[in-house]
Coordinates of N, CA, C and O in Angstrom, one line a residue:
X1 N -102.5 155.5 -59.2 CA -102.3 154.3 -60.0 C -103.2 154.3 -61.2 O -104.4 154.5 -61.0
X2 N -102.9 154.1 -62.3 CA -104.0 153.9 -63.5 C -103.8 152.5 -63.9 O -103.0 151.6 -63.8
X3 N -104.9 152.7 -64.5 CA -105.4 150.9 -65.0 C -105.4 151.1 -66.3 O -105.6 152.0 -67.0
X4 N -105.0 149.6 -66.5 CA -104.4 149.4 -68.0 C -105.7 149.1 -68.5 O -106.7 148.8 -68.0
X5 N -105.3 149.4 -69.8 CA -106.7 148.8 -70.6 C -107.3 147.5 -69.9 O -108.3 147.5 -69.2
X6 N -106.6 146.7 -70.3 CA -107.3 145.6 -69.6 C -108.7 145.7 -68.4 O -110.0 145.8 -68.4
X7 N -107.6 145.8 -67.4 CA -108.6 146.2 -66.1 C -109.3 147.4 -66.5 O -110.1 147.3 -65.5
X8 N -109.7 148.6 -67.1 CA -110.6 148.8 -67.3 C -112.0 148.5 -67.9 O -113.1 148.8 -67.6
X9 N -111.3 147.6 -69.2 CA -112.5 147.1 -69.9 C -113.6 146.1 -68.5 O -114.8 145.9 -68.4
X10 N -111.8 145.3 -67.5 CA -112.8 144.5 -66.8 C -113.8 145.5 -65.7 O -115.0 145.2 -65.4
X11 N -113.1 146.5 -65.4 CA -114.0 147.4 -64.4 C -115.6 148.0 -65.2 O -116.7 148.0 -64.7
X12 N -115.3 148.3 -66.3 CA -116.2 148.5 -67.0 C -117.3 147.8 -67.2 O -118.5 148.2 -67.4
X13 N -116.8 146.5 -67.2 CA -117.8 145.0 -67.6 C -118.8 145.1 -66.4 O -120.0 145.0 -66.6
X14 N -118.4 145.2 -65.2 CA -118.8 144.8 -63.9 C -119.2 145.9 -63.4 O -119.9 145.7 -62.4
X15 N -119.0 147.1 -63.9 CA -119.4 149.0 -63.0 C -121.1 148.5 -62.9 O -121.4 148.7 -61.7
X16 N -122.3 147.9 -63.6 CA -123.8 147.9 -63.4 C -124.0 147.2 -62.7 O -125.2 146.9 -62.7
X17 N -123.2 146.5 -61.9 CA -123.3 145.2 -60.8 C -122.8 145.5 -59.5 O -123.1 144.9 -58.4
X18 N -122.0 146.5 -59.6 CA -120.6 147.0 -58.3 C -121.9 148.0 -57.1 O -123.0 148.4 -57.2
X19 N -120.9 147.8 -56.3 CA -121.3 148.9 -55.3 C -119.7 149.3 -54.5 O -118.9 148.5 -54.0
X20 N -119.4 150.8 -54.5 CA -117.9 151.2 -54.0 C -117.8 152.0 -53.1 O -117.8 153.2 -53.3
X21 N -117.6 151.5 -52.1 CA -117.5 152.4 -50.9 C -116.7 152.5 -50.3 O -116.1 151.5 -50.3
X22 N -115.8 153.9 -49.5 CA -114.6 154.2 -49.4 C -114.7 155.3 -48.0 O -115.7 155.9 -47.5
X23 N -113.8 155.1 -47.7 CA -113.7 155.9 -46.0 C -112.4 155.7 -45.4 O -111.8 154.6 -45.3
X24 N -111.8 157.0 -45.0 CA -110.6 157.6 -44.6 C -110.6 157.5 -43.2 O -111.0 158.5 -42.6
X25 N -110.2 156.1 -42.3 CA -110.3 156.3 -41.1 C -108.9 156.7 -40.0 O -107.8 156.4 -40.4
X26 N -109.0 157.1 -39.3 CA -108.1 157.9 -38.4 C -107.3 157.0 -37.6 O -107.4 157.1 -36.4
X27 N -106.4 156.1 -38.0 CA -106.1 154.8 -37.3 C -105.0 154.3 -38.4 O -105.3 154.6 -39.6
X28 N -103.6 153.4 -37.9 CA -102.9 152.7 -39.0 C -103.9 151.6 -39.4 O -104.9 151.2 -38.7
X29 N -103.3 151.1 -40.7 CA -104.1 150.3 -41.4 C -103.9 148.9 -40.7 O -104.9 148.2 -41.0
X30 N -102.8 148.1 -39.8 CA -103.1 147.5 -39.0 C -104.2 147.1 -38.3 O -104.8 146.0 -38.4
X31 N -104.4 148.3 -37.3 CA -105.8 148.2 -36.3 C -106.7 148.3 -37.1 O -107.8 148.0 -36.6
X32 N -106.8 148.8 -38.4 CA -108.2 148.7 -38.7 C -108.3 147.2 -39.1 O -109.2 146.5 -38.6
X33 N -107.6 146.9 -39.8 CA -107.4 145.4 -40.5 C -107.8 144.8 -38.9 O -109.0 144.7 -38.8
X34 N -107.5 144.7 -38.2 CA -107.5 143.8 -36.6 C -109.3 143.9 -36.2 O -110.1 143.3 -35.6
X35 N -109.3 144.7 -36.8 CA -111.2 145.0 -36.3 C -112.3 143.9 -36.8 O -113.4 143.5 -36.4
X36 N -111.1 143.4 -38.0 CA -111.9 142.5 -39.0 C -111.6 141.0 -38.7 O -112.2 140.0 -39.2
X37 N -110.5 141.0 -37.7 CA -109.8 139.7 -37.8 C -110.4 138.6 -36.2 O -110.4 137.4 -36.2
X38 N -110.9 139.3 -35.2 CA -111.5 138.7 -34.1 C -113.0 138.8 -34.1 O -113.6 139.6 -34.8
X39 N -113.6 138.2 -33.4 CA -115.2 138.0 -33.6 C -115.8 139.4 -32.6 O -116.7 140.2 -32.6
X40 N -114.6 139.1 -31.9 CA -115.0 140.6 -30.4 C -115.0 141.8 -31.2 O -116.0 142.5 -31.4
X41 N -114.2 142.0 -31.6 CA -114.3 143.2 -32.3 C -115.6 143.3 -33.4 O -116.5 144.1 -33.2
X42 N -115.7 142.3 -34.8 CA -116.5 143.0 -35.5 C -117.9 142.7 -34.9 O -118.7 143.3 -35.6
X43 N -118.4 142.1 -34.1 CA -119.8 142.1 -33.4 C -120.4 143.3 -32.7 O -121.6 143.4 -32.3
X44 N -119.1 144.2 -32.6 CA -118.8 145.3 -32.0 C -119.9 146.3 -32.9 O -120.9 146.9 -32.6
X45 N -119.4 146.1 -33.8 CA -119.5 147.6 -34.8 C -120.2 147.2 -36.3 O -120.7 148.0 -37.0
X46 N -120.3 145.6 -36.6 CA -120.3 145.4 -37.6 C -122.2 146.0 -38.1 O -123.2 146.0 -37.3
X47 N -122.3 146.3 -39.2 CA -123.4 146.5 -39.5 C -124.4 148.4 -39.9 O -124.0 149.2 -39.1
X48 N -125.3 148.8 -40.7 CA -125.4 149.5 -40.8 C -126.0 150.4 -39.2 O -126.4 149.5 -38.5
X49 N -126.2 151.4 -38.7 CA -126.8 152.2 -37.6 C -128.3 151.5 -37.2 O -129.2 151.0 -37.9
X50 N -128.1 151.5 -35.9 CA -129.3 150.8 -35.0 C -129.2 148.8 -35.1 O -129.8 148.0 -34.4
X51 N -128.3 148.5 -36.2 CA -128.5 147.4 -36.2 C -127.4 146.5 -34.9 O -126.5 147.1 -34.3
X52 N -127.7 145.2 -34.6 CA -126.8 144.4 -34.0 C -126.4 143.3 -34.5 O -126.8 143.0 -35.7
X53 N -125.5 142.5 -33.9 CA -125.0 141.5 -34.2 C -124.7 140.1 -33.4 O -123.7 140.0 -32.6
X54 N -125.6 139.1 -33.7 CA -125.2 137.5 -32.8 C -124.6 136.6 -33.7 O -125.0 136.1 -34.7
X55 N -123.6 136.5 -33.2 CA -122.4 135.7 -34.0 C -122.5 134.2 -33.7 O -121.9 133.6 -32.8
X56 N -123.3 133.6 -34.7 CA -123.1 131.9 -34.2 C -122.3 130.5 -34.4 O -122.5 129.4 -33.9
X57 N -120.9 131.3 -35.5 CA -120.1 130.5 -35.8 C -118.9 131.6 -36.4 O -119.2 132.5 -37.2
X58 N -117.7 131.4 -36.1 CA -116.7 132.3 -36.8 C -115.4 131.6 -36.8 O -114.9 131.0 -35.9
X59 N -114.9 131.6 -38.1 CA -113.6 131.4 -37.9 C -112.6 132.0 -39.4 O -112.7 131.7 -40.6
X60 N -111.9 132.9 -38.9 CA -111.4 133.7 -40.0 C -110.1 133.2 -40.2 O -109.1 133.4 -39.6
X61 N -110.4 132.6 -41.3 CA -109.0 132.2 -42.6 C -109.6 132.0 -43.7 O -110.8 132.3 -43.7
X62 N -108.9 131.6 -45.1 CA -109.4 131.2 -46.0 C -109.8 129.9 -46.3 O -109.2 128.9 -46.5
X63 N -111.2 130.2 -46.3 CA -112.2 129.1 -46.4 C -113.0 128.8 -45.7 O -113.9 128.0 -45.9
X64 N -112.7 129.6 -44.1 CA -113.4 129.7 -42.8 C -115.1 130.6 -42.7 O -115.0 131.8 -43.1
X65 N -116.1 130.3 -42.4 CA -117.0 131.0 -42.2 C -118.0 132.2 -40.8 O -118.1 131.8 -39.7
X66 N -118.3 133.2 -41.2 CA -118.9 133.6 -40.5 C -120.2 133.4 -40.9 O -120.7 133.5 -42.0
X67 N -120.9 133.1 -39.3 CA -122.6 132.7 -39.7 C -123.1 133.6 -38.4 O -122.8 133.5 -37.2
X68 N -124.0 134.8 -39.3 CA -124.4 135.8 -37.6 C -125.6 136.0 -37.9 O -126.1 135.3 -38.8
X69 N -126.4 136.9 -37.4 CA -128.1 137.2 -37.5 C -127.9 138.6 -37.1 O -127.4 138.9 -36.0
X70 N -128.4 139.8 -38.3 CA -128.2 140.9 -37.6 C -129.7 141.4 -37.6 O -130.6 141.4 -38.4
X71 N -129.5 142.0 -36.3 CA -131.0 142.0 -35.5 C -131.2 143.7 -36.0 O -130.3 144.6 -35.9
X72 N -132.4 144.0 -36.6 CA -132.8 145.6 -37.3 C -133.4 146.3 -36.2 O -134.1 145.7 -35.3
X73 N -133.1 147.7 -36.1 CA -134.0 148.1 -35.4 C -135.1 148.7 -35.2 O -135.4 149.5 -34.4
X74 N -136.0 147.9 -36.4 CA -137.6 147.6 -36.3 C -137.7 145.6 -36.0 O -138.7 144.9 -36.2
X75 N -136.7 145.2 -35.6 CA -137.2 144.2 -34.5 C -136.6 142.7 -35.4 O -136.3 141.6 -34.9
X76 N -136.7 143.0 -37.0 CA -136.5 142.4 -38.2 C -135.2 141.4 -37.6 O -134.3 141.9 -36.9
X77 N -135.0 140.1 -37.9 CA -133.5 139.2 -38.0 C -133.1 139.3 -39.5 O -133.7 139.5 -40.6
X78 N -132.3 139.2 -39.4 CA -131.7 139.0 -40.9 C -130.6 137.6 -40.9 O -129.5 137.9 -40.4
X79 N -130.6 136.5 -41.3 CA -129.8 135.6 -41.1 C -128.3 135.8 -42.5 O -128.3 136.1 -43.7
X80 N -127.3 135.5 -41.6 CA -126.1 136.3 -42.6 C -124.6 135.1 -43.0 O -123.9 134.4 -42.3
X81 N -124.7 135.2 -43.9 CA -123.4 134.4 -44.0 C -122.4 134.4 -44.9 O -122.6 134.2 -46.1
X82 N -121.1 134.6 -44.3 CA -120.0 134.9 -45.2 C -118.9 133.7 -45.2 O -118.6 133.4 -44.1
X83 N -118.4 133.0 -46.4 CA -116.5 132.5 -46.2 C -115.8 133.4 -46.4 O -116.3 134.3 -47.0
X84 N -114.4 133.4 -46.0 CA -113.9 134.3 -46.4 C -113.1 133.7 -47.3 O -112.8 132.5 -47.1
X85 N -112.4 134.3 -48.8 CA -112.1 134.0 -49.8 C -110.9 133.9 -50.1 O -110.3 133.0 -50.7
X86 N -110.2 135.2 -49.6 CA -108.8 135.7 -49.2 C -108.8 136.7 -48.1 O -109.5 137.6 -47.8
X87 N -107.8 136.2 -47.5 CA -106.7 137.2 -46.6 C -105.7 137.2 -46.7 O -105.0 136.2 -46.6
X88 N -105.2 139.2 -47.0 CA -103.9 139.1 -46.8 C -103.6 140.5 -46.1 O -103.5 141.6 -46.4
X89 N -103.3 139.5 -44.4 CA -102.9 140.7 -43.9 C -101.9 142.0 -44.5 O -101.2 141.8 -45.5
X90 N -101.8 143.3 -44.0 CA -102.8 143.9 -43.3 C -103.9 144.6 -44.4 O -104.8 145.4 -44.1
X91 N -103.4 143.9 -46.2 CA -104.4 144.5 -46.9 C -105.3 144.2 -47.4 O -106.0 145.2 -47.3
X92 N -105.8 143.2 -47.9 CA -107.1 142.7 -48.4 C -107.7 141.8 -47.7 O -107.1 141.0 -46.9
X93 N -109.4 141.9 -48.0 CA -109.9 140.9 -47.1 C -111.0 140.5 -48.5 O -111.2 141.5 -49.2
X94 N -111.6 139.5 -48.9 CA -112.4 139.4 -50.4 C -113.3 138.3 -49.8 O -112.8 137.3 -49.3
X95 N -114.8 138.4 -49.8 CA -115.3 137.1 -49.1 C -117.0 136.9 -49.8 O -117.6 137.9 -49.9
X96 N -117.2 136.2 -50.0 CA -118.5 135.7 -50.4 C -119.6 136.2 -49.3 O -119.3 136.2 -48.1
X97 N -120.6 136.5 -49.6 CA -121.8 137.1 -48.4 C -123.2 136.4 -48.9 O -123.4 136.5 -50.1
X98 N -124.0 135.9 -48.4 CA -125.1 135.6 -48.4 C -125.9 135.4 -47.4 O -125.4 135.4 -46.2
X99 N -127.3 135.1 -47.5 CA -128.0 134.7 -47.0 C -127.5 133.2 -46.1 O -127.4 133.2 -44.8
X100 N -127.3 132.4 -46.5 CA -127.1 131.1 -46.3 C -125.9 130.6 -47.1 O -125.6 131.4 -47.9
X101 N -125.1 129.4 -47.1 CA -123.8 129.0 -48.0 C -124.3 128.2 -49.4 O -123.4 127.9 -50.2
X102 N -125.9 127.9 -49.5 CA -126.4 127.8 -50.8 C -127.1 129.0 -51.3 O -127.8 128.7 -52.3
X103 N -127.2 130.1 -51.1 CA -127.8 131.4 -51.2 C -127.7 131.1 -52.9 O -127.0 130.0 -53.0
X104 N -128.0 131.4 -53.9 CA -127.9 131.7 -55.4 C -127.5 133.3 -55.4 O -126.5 133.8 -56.1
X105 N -128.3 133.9 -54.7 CA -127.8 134.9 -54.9 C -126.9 136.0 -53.9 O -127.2 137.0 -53.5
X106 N -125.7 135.3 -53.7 CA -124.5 135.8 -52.8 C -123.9 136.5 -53.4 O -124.1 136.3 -54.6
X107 N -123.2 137.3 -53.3 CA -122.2 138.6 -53.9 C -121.5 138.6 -53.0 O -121.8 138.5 -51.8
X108 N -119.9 139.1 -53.9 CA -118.2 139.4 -53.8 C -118.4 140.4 -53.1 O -119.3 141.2 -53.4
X109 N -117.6 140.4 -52.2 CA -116.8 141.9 -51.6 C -115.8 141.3 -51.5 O -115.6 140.1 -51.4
X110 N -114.8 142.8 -51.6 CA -113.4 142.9 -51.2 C -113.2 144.2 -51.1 O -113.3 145.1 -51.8
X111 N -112.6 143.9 -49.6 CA -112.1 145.3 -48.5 C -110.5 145.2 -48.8 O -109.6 144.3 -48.8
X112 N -110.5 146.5 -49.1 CA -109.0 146.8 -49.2 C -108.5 148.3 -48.4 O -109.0 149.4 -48.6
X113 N -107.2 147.7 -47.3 CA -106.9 148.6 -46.2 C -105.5 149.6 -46.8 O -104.5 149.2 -46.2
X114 N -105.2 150.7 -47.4 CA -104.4 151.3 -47.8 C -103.7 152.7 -46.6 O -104.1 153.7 -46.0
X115 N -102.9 152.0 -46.6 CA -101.9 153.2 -45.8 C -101.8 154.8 -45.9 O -101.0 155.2 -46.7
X116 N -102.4 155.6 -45.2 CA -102.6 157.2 -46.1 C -102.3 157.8 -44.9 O -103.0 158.0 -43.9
X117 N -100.5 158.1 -45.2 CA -100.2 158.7 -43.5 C -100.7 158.4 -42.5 O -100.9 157.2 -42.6
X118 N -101.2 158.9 -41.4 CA -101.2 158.0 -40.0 C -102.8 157.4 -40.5 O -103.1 156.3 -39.9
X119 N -103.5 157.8 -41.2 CA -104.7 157.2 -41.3 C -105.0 156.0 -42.4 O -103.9 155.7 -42.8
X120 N -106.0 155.1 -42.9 CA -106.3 154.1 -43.5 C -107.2 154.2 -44.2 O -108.3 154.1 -43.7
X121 N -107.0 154.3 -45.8 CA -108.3 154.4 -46.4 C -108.6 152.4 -46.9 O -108.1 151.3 -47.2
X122 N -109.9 153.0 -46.6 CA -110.4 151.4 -46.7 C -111.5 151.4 -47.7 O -112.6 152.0 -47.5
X123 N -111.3 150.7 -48.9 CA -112.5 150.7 -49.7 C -112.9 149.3 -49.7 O -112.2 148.3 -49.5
X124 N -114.5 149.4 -49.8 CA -115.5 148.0 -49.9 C -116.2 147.9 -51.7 O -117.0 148.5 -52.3
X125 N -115.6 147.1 -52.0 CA -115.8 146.8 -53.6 C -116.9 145.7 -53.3 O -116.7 144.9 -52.4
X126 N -118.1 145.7 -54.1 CA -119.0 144.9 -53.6 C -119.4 144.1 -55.4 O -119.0 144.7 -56.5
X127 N -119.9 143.2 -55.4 CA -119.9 143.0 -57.1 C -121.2 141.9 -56.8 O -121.1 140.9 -56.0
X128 N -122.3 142.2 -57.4 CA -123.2 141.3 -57.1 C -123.4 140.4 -58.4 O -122.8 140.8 -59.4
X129 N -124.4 139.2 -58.5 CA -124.1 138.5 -59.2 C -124.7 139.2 -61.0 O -124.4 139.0 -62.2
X130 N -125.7 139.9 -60.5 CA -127.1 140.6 -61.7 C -126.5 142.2 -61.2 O -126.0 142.7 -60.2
X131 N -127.0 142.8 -62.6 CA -127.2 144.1 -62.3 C -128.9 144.5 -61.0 O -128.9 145.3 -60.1
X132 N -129.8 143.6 -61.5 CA -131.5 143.7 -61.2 C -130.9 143.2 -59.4 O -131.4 144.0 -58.6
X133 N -130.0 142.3 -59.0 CA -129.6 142.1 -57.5 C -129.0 143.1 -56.8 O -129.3 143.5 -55.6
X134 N -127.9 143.7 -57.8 CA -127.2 145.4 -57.1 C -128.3 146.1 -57.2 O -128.5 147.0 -56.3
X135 N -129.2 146.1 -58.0 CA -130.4 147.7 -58.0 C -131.5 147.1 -56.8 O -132.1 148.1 -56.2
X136 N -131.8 145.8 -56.4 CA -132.6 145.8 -55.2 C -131.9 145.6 -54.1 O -132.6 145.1 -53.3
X137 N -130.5 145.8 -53.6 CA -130.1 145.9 -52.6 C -130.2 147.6 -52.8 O -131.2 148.0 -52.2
X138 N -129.5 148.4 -53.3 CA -129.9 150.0 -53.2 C -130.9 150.4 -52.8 O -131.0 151.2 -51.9
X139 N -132.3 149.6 -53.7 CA -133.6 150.4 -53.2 C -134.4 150.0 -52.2 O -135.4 150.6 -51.8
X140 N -133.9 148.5 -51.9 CA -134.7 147.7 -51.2 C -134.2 147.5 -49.9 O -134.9 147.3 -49.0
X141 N -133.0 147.5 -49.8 CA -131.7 147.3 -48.7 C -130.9 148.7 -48.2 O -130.1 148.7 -47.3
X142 N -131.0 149.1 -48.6 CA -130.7 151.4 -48.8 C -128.9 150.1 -48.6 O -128.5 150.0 -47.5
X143 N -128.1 149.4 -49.5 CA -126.7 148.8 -49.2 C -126.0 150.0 -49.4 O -124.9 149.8 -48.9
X144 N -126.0 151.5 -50.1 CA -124.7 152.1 -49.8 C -124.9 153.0 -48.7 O -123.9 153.5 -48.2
X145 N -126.3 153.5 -48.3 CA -126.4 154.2 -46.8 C -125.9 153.0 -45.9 O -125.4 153.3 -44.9
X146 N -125.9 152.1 -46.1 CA -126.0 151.1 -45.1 C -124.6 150.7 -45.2 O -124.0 150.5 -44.1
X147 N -124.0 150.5 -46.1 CA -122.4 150.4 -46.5 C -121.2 151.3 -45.2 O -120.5 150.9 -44.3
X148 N -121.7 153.1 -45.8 CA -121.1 154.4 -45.6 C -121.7 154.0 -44.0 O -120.7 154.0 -43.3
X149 N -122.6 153.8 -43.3 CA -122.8 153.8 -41.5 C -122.0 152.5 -41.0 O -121.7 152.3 -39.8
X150 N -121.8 151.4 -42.3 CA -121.0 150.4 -41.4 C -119.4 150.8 -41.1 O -118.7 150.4 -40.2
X151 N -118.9 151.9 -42.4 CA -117.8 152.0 -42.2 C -117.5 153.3 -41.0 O -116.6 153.6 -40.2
X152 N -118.5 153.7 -41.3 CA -118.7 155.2 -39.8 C -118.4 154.4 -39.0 O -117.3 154.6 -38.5
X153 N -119.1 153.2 -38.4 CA -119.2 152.4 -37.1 C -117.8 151.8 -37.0 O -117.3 151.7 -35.8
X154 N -117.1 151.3 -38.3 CA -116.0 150.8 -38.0 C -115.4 152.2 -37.3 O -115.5 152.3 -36.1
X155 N -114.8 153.0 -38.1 CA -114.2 154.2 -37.3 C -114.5 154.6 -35.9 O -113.7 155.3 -35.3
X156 N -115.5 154.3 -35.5 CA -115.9 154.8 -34.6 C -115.1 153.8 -33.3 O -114.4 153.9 -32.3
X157 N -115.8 152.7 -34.2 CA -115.3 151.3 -33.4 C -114.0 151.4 -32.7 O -113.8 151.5 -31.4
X158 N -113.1 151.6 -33.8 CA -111.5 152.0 -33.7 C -111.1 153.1 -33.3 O -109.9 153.2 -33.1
X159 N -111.7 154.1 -33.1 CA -111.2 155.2 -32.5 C -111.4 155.3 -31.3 O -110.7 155.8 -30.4
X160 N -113.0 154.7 -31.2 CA -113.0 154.3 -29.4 C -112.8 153.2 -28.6 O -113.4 153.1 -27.5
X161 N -111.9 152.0 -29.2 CA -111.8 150.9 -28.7 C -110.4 150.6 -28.9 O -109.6 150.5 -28.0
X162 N -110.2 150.4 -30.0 CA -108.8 149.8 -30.4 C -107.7 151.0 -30.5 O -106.5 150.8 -30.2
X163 N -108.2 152.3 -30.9 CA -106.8 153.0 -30.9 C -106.4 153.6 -29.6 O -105.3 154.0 -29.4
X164 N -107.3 153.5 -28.6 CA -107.0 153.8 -27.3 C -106.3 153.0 -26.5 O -105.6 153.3 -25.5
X165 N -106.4 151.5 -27.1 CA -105.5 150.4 -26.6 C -106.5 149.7 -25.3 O -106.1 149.1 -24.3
X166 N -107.8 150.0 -25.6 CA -108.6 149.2 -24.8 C -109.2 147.8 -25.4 O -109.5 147.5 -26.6
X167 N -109.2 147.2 -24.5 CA -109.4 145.2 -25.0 C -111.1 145.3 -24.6 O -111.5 145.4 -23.4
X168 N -112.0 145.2 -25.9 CA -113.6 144.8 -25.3 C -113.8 143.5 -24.8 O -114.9 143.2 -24.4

């Protein structure tokens, strides 16, 4: 698909703020989308390697919030909170992320689940509010190692939970 002028000048505008992460998982785009849509599931998997997840509020629609604490494994909480912005099954998911729901500095994602023969490529468009906020999540937050192991984990998630047709 190519982008019209337009959308590129707008991709262009926004490329020193973005973060784009992408992964080809082994699963219809359904079940992956389903990973995202119950609290069981993404508590599962959600998060970069070694990290966890306590879910203290969820409810997924538009306008609905998740509020969780993901526990590091050097011992660290991290207090976390997303609305979600849009959903449209089984393809897009777009939601505000912060610290708290007055955060200042919260940033856009939007997961997009594409159909690629039996598999699902899923890209995480991330758009923060400053360029200086995307460059201290990279160096300060490692967000695209941390991005690339959340999506490993999703795969993993779904290959050993949901495409087997087992209920966690």
């Amino acid at each position: 698909m190519r982008a019209t002028g337009e959308e590129t000048t707008a991709q262009s505008a926004t490329a020193d703020r973005e973060i784009v992460i992408s992964r080809i998982i082994d699963a219809p785009r359904e079940l992956v989308f389903e990973a995202f849509t119950e609290v069981r599931h993404l508590s599962q998997w959600w998060g970069p390697d070694g990290f966890t997840t306590t879910t203290r509020a969820f409810a997924f629609h538009a306008g609905g919030e998740w509020v969780f604490v993901m526990h590091g494994p050097d011992g660290t909480d991290y207090q976390e909170w997303i609305v979600w912005t849009e959903i449209t099954p089984p393809e897009r998911i777009a939601m505000l992320h912060g610290e708290s729901c007055d955060d200042p500095n919260a940033f856009e994602s939007a997961l997009t689940f594409e159909q690629d023969g039996d598999a699902t490529r899923i890209e995480m468009r991330t758009l923060f509010p400053t360029r200086e906020l995307r460059d201290m999540a990279v160096e300060k937050y490692h967000a695209i190692e941390g991005g690339q192991q959340t999506l490993s984990n999703l795969a993993a998630y779904v290959a050993g939970n949901l495409r087997k047709g087992e209920v966690v």
